[in-house]
JSON list of C-alpha atoms in Angstrom, two decimals:
[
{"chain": "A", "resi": 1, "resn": "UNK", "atom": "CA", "xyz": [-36.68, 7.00, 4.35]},
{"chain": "A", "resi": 2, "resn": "UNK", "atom": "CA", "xyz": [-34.13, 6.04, 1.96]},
{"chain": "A", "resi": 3, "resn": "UNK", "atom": "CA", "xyz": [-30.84, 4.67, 3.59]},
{"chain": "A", "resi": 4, "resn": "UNK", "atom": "CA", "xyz": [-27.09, 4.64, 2.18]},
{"chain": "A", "resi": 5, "resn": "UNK", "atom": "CA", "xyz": [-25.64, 1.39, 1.34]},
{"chain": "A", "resi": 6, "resn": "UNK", "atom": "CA", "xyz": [-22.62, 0.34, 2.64]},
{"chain": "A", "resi": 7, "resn": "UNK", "atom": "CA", "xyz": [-20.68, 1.05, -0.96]},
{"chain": "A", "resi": 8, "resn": "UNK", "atom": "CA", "xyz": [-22.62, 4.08, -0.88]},
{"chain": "A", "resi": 9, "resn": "UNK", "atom": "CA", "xyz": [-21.48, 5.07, 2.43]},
{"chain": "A", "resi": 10, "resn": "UNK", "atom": "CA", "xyz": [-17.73, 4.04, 1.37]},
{"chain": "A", "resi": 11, "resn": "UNK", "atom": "CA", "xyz": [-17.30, 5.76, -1.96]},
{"chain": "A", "resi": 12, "resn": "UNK", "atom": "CA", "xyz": [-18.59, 9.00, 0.30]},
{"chain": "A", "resi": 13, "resn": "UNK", "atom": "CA", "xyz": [-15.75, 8.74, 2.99]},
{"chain": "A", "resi": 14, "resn": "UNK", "atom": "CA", "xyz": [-12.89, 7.79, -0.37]},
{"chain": "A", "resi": 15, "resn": "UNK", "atom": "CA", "xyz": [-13.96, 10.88, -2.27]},
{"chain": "A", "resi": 16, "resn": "UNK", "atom": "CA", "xyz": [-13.44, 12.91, 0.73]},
{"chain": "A", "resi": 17, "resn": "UNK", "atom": "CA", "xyz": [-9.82, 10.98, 1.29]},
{"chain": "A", "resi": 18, "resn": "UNK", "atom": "CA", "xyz": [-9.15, 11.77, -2.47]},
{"chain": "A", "resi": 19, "resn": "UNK", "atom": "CA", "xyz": [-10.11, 15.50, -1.87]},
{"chain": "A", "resi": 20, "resn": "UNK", "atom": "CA", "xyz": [-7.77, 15.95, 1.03]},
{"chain": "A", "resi": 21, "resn": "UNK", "atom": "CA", "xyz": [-5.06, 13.95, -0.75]},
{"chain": "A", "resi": 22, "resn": "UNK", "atom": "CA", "xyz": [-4.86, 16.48, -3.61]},
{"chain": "A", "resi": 23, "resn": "UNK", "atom": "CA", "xyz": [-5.29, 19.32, -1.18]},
{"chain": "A", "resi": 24, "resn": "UNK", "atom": "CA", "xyz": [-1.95, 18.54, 0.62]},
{"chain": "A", "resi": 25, "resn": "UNK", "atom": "CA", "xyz": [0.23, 17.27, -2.57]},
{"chain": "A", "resi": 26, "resn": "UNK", "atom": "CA", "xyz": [-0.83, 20.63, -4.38]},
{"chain": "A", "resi": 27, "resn": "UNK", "atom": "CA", "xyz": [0.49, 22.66, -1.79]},
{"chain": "A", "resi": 28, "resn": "UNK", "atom": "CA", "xyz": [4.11, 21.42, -1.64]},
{"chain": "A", "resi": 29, "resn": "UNK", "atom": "CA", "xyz": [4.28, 17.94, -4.28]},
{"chain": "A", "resi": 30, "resn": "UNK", "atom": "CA", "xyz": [5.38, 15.24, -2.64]},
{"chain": "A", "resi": 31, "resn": "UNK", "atom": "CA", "xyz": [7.83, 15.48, 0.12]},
{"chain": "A", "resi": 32, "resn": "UNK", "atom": "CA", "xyz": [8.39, 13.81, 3.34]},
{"chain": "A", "resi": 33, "resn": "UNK", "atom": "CA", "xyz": [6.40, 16.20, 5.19]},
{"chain": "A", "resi": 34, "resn": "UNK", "atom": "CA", "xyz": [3.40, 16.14, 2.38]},
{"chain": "A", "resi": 35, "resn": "UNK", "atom": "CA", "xyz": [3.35, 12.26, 2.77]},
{"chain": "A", "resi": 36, "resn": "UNK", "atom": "CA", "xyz": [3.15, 12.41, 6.86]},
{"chain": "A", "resi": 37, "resn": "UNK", "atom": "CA", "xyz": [0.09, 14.89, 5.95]},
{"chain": "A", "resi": 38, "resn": "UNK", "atom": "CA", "xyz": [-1.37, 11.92, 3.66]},
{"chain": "A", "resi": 39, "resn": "UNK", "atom": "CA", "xyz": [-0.13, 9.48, 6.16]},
{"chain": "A", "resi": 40, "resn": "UNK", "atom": "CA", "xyz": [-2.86, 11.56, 8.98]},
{"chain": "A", "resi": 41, "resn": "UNK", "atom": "CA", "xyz": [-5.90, 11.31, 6.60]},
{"chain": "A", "resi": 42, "resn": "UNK", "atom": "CA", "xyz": [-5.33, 7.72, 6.18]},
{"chain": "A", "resi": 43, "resn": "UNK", "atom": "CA", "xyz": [-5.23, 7.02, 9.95]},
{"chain": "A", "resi": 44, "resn": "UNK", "atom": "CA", "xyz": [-8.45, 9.26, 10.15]},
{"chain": "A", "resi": 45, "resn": "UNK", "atom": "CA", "xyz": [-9.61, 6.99, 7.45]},
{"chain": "A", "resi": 46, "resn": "UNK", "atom": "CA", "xyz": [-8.99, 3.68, 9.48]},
{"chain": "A", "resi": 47, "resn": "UNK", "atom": "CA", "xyz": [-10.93, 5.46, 12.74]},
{"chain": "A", "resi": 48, "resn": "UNK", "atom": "CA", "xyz": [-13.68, 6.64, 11.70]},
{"chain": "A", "resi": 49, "resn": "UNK", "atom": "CA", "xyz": [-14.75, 4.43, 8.74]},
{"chain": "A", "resi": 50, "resn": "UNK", "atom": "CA", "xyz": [-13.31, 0.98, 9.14]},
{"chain": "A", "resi": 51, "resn": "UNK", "atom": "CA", "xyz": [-16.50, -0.43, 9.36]},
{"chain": "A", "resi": 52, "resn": "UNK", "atom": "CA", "xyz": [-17.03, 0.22, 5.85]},
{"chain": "A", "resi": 53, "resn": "UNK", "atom": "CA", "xyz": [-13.98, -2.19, 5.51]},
{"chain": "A", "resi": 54, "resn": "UNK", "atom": "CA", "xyz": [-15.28, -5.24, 7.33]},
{"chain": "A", "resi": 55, "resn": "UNK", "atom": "CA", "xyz": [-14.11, -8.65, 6.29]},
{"chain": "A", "resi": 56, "resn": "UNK", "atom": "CA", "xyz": [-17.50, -9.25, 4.95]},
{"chain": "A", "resi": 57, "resn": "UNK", "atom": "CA", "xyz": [-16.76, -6.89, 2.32]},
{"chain": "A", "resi": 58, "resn": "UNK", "atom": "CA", "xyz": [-13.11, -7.42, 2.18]},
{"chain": "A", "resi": 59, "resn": "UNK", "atom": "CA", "xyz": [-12.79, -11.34, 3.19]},
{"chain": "A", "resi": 60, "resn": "UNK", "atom": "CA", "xyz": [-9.43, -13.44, 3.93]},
{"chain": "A", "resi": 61, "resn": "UNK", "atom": "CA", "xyz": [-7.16, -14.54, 1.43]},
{"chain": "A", "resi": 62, "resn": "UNK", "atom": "CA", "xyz": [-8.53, -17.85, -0.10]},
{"chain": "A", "resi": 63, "resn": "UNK", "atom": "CA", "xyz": [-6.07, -20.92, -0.88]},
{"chain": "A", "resi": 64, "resn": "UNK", "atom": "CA", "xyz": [-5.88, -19.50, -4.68]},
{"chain": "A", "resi": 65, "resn": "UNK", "atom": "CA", "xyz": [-4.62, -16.13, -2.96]},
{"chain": "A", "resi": 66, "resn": "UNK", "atom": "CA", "xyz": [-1.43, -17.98, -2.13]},
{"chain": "A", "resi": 67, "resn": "UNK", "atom": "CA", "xyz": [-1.32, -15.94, 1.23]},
{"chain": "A", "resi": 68, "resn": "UNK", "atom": "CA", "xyz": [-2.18, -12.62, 0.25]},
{"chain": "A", "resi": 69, "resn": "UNK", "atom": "CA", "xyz": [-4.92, -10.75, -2.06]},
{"chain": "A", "resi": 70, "resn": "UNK", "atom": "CA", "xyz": [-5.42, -7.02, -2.91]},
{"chain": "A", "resi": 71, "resn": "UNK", "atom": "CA", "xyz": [-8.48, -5.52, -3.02]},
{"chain": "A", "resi": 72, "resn": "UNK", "atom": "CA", "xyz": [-9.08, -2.75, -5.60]},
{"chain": "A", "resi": 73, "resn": "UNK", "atom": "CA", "xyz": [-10.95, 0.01, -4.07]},
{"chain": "A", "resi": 74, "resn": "UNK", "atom": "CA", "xyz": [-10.93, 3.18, -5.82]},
{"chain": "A", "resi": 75, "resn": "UNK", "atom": "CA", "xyz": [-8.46, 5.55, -8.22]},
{"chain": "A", "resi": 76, "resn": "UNK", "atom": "CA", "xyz": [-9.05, 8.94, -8.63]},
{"chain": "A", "resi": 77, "resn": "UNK", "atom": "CA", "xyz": [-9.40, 10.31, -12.06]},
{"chain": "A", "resi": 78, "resn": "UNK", "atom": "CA", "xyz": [-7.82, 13.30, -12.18]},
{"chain": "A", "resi": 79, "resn": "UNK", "atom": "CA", "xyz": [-4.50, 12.18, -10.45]},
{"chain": "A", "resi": 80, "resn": "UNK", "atom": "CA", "xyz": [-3.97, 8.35, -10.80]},
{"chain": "A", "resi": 81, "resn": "UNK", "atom": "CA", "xyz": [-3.91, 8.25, -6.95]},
{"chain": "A", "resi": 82, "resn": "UNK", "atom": "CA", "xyz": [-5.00, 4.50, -5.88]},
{"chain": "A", "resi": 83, "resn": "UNK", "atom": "CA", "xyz": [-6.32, 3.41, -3.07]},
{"chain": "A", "resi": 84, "resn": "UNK", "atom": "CA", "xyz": [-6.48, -0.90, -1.95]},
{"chain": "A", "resi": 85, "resn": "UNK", "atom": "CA", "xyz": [-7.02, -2.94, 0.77]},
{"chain": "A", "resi": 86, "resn": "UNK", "atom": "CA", "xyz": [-4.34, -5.64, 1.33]},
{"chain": "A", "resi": 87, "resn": "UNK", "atom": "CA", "xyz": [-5.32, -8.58, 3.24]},
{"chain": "A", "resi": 88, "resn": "UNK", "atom": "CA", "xyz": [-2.38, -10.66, 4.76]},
{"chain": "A", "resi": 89, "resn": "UNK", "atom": "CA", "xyz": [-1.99, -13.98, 5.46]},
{"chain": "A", "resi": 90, "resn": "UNK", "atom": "CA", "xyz": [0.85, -14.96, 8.65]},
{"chain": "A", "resi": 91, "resn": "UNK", "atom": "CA", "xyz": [4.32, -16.14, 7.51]},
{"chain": "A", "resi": 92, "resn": "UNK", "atom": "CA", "xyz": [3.99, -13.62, 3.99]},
{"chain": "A", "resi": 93, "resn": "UNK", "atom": "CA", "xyz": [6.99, -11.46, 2.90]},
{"chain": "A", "resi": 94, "resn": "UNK", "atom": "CA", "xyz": [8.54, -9.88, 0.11]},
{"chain": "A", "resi": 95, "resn": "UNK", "atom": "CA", "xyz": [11.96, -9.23, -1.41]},
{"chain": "A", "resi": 96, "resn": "UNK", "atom": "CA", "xyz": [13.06, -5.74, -1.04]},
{"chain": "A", "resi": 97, "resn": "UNK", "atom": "CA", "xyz": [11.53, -3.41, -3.42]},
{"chain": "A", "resi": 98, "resn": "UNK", "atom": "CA", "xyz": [10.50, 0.04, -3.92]},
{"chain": "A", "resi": 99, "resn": "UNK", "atom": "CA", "xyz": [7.17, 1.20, -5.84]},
{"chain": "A", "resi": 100, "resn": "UNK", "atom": "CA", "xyz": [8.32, 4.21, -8.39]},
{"chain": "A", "resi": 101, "resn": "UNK", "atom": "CA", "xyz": [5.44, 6.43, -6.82]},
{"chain": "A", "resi": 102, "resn": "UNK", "atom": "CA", "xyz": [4.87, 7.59, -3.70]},
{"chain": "A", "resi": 103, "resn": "UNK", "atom": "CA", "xyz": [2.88, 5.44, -1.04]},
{"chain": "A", "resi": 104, "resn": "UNK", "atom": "CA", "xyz": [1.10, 5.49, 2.41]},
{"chain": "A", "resi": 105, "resn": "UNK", "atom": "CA", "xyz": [0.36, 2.49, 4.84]},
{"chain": "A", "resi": 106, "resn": "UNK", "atom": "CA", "xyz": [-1.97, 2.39, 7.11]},
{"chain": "A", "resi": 107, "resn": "UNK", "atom": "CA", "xyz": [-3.38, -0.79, 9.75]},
{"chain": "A", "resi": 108, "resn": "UNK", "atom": "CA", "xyz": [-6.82, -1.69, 9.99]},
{"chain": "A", "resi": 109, "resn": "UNK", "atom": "CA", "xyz": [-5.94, -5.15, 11.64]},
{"chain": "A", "resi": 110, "resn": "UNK", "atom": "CA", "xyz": [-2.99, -6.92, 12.35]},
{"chain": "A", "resi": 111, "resn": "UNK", "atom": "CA", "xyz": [0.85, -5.98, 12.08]},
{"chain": "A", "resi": 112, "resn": "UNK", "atom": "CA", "xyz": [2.85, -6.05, 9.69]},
{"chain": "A", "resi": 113, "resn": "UNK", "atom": "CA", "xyz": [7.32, -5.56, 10.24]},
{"chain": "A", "resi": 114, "resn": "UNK", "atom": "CA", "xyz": [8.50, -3.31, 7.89]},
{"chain": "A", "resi": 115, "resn": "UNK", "atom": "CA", "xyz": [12.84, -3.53, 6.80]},
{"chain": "A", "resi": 116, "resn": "UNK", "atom": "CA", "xyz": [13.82, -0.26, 5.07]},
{"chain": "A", "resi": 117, "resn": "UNK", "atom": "CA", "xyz": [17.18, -0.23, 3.26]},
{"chain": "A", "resi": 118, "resn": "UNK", "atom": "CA", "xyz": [19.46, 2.40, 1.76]},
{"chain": "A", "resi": 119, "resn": "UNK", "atom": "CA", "xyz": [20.83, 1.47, -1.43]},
{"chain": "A", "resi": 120, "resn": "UNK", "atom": "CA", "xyz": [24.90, 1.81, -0.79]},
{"chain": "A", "resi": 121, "resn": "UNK", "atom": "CA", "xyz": [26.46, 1.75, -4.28]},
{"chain": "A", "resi": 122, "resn": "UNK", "atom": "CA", "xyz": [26.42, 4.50, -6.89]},
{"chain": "A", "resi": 123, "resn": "UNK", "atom": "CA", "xyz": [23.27, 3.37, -8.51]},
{"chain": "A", "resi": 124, "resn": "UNK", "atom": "CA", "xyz": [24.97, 3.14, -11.91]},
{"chain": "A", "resi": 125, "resn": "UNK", "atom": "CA", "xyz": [24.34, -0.93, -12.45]},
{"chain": "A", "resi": 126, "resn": "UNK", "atom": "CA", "xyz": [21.07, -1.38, -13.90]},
{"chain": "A", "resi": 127, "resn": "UNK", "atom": "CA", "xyz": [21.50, -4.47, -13.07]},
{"chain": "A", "resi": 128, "resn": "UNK", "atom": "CA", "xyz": [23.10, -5.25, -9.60]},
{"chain": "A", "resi": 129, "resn": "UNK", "atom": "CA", "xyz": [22.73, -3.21, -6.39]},
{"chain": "A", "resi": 130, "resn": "UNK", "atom": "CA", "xyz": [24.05, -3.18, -2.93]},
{"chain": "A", "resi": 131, "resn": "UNK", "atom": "CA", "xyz": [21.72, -2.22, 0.19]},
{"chain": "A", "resi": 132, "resn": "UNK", "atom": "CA", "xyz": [22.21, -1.92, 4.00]},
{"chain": "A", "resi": 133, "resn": "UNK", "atom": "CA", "xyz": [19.31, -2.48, 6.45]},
{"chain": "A", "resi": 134, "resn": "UNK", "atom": "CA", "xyz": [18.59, 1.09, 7.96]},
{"chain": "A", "resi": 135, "resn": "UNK", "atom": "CA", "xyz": [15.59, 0.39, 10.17]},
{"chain": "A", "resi": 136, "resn": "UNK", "atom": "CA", "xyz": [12.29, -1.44, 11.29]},
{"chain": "A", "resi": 137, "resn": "UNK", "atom": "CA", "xyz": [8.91, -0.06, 11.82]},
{"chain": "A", "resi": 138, "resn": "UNK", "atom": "CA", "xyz": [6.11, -2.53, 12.72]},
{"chain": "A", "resi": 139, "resn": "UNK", "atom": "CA", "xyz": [2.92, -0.62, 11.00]},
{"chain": "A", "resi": 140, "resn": "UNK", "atom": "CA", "xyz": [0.07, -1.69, 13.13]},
{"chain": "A", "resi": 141, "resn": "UNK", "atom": "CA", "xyz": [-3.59, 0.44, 14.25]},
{"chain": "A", "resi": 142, "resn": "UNK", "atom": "CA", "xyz": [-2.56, 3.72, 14.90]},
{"chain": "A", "resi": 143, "resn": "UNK", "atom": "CA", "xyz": [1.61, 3.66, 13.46]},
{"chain": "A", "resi": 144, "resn": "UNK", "atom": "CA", "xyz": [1.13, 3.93, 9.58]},
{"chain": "A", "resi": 145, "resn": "UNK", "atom": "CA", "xyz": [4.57, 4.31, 7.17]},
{"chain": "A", "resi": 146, "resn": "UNK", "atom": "CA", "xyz": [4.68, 6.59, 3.53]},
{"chain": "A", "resi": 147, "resn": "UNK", "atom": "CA", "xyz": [7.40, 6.19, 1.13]},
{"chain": "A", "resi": 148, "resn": "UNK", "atom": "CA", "xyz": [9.08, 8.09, -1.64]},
{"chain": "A", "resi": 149, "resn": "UNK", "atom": "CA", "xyz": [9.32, 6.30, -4.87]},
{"chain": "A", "resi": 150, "resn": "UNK", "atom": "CA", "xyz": [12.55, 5.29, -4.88]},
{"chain": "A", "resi": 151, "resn": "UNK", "atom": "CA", "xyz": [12.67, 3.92, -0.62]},
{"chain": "A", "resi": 152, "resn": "UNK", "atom": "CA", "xyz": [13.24, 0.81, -0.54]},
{"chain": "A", "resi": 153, "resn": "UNK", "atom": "CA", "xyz": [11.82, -1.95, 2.13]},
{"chain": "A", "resi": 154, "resn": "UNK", "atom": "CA", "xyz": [10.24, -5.14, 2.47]},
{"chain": "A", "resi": 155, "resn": "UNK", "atom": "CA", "xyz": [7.45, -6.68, 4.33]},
{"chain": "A", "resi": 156, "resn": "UNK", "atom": "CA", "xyz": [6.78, -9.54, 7.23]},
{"chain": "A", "resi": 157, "resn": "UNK", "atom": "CA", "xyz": [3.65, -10.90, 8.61]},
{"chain": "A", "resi": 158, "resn": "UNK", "atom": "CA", "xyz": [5.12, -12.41, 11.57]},
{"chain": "A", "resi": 159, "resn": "UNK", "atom": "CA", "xyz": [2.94, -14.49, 14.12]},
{"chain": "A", "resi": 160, "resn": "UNK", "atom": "CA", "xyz": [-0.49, -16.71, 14.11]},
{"chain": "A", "resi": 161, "resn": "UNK", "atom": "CA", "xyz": [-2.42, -13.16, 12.68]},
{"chain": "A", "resi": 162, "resn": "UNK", "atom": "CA", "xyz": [-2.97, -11.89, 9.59]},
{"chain": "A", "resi": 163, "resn": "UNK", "atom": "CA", "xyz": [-3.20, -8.36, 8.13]},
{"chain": "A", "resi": 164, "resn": "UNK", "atom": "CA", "xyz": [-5.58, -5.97, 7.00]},
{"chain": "A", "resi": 165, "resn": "UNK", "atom": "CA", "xyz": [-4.15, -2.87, 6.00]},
{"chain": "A", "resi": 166, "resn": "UNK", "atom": "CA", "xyz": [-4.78, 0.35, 3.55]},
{"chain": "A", "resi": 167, "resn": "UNK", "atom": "CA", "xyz": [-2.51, 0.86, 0.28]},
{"chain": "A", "resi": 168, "resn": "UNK", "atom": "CA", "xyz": [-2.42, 4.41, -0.53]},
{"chain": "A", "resi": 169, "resn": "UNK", "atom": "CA", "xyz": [-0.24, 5.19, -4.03]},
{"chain": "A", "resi": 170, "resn": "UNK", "atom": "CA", "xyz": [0.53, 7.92, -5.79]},
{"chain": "A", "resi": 171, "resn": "UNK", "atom": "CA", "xyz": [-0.27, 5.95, -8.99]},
{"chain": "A", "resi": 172, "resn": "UNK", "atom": "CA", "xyz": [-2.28, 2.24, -9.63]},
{"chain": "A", "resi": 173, "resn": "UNK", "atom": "CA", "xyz": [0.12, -0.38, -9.15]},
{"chain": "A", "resi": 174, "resn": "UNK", "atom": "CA", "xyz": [-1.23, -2.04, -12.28]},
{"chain": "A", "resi": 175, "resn": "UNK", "atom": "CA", "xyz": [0.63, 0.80, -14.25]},
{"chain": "A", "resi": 176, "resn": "UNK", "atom": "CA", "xyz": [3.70, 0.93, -12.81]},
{"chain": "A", "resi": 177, "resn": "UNK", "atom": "CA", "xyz": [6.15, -1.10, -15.16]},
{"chain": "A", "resi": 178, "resn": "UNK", "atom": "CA", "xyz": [9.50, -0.37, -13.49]},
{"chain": "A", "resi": 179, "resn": "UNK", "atom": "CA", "xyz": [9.15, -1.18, -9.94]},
{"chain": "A", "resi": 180, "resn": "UNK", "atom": "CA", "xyz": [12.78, -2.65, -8.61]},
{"chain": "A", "resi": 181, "resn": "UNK", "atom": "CA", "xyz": [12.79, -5.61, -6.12]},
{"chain": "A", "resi": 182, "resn": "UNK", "atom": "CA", "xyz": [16.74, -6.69, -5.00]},
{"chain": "A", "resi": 183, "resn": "UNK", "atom": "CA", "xyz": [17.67, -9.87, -3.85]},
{"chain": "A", "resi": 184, "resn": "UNK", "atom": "CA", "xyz": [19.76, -9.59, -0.86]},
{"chain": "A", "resi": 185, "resn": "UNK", "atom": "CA", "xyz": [22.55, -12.64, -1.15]},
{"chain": "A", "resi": 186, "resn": "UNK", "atom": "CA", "xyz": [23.11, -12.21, -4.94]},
{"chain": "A", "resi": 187, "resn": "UNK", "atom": "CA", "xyz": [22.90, -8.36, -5.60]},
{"chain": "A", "resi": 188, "resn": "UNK", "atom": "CA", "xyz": [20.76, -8.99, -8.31]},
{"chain": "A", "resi": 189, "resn": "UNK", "atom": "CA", "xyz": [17.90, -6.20, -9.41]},
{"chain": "A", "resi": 190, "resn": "UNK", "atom": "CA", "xyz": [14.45, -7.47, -10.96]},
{"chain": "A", "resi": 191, "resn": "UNK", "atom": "CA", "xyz": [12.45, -5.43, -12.59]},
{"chain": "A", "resi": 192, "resn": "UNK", "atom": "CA", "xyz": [8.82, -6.02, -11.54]},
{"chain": "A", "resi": 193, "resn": "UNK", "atom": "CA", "xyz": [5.62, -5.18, -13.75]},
{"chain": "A", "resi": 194, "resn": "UNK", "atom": "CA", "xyz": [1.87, -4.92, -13.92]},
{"chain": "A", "resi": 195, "resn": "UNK", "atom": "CA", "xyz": [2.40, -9.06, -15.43]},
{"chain": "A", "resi": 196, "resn": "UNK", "atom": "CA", "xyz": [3.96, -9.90, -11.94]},
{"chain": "A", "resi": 197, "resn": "UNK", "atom": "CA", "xyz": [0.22, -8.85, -10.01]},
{"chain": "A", "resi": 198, "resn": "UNK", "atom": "CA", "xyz": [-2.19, -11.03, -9.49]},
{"chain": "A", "resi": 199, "resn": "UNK", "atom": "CA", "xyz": [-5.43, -9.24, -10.66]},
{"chain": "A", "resi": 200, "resn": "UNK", "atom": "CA", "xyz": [-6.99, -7.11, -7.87]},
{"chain": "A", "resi": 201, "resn": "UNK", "atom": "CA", "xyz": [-9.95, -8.40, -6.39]},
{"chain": "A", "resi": 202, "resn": "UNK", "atom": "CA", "xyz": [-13.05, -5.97, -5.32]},
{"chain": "A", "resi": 203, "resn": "UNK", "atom": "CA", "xyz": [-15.68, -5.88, -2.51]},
{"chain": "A", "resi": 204, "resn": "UNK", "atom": "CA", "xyz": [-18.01, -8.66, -2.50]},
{"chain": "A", "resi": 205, "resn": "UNK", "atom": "CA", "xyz": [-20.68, -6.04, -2.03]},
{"chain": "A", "resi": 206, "resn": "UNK", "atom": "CA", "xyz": [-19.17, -3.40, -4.67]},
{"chain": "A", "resi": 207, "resn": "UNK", "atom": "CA", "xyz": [-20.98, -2.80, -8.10]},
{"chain": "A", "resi": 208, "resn": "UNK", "atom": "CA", "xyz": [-18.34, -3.02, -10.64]}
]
């Protein structure tokens, strides 16, 4: 008897994320509320299928990873939603920034502190912005985060651990040309692009 292979097994259990995914944003586009609904398949996604996601498939950043390294794992065709797997290094953060889609976090491994600002000034520099810290959330197993396009936080991988944690977007990251990222003591906006990425990586056992 013919067996699934592990790829097999995890383009079954993406499909039916993708499926649900649509289901929910068709029904009322993408609000708060829609995303928490998105945010709940995710989890479901991390409990019953993170074997499918083992670091065998989905290994450690490498020195040339410079602490971090996303893993491409599937975009759906009809929407643009994209799905990755971020792997984590400790002592990684980013600048404040927000993603000009819509987006969903969820923790296989590992936690990872989450700042989330308000932006405080009119909006009408292109160029500089002012933001207040709002609030923390530590995403770890269980305690995932969405976003609107235009929130605005950053990440910290604080500790000895690393992370290992699902990347839900409303669109591939590789596309998105006009993602903001603010630097906090100057003010200053920076326009982030696809040329900013590294290249995504994909499962060592995927057929690409």
């Amino acid at each position: 008897m013919n067996q699934s292979t592990v790829p097999e097994r995890r383009a079954v259990v993406v499909n039916q994320l993708m499926n649900a995914v649509r289901d929910h944003l068709a029904v009322d586009g993408v609000t708060r509320e829609t995303l928490a609904k998105v945010g709940e398949e995710l989890q479901s996604l991390v409990a019953n299928s993170a074997d499918l996601f083992s670091t065998a498939s989905f290994p450690a950043p490498l020195p040339e990873d410079k602490g971090g390294v996303r893993y491409f794992i599937h975009t759906d065709p009809s929407t643009g939603i994209s799905l990755y797997l971020n792997a984590i290094g400790p002592g990684k953060s980013s600048p404040p920034h927000n993603h000009m889609t819509w987006a969903a976090i969820a923790a296989i491994e590992g936690e990872e502190l989450n700042r989330i600002y308000n932006r405080t000034d009119d909006g009408a520099s292109s160029e500089q912005a002012s933001l207040e810290l709002a609030k923390e959330f530590n995403v770890r197993k269980g305690f995932g985060i969405q976003f609107l396009p235009d929130d605005i936080h950053s990440i910290h991988i604080e500790g000895t651990d690393g992370t290992r944690h699902f990347h839900l977007y409303g669109q591939p990251l590789e596309s998105l040309d006009d993602r903001l990222g603010f630097n906090l003591e100057t003010g200053a906006i920076v326009r982030f692009n696809a040329k900013h990425l590294p290249p995504a990586k994909f499962a060592v056992d995927s057929a690409h």
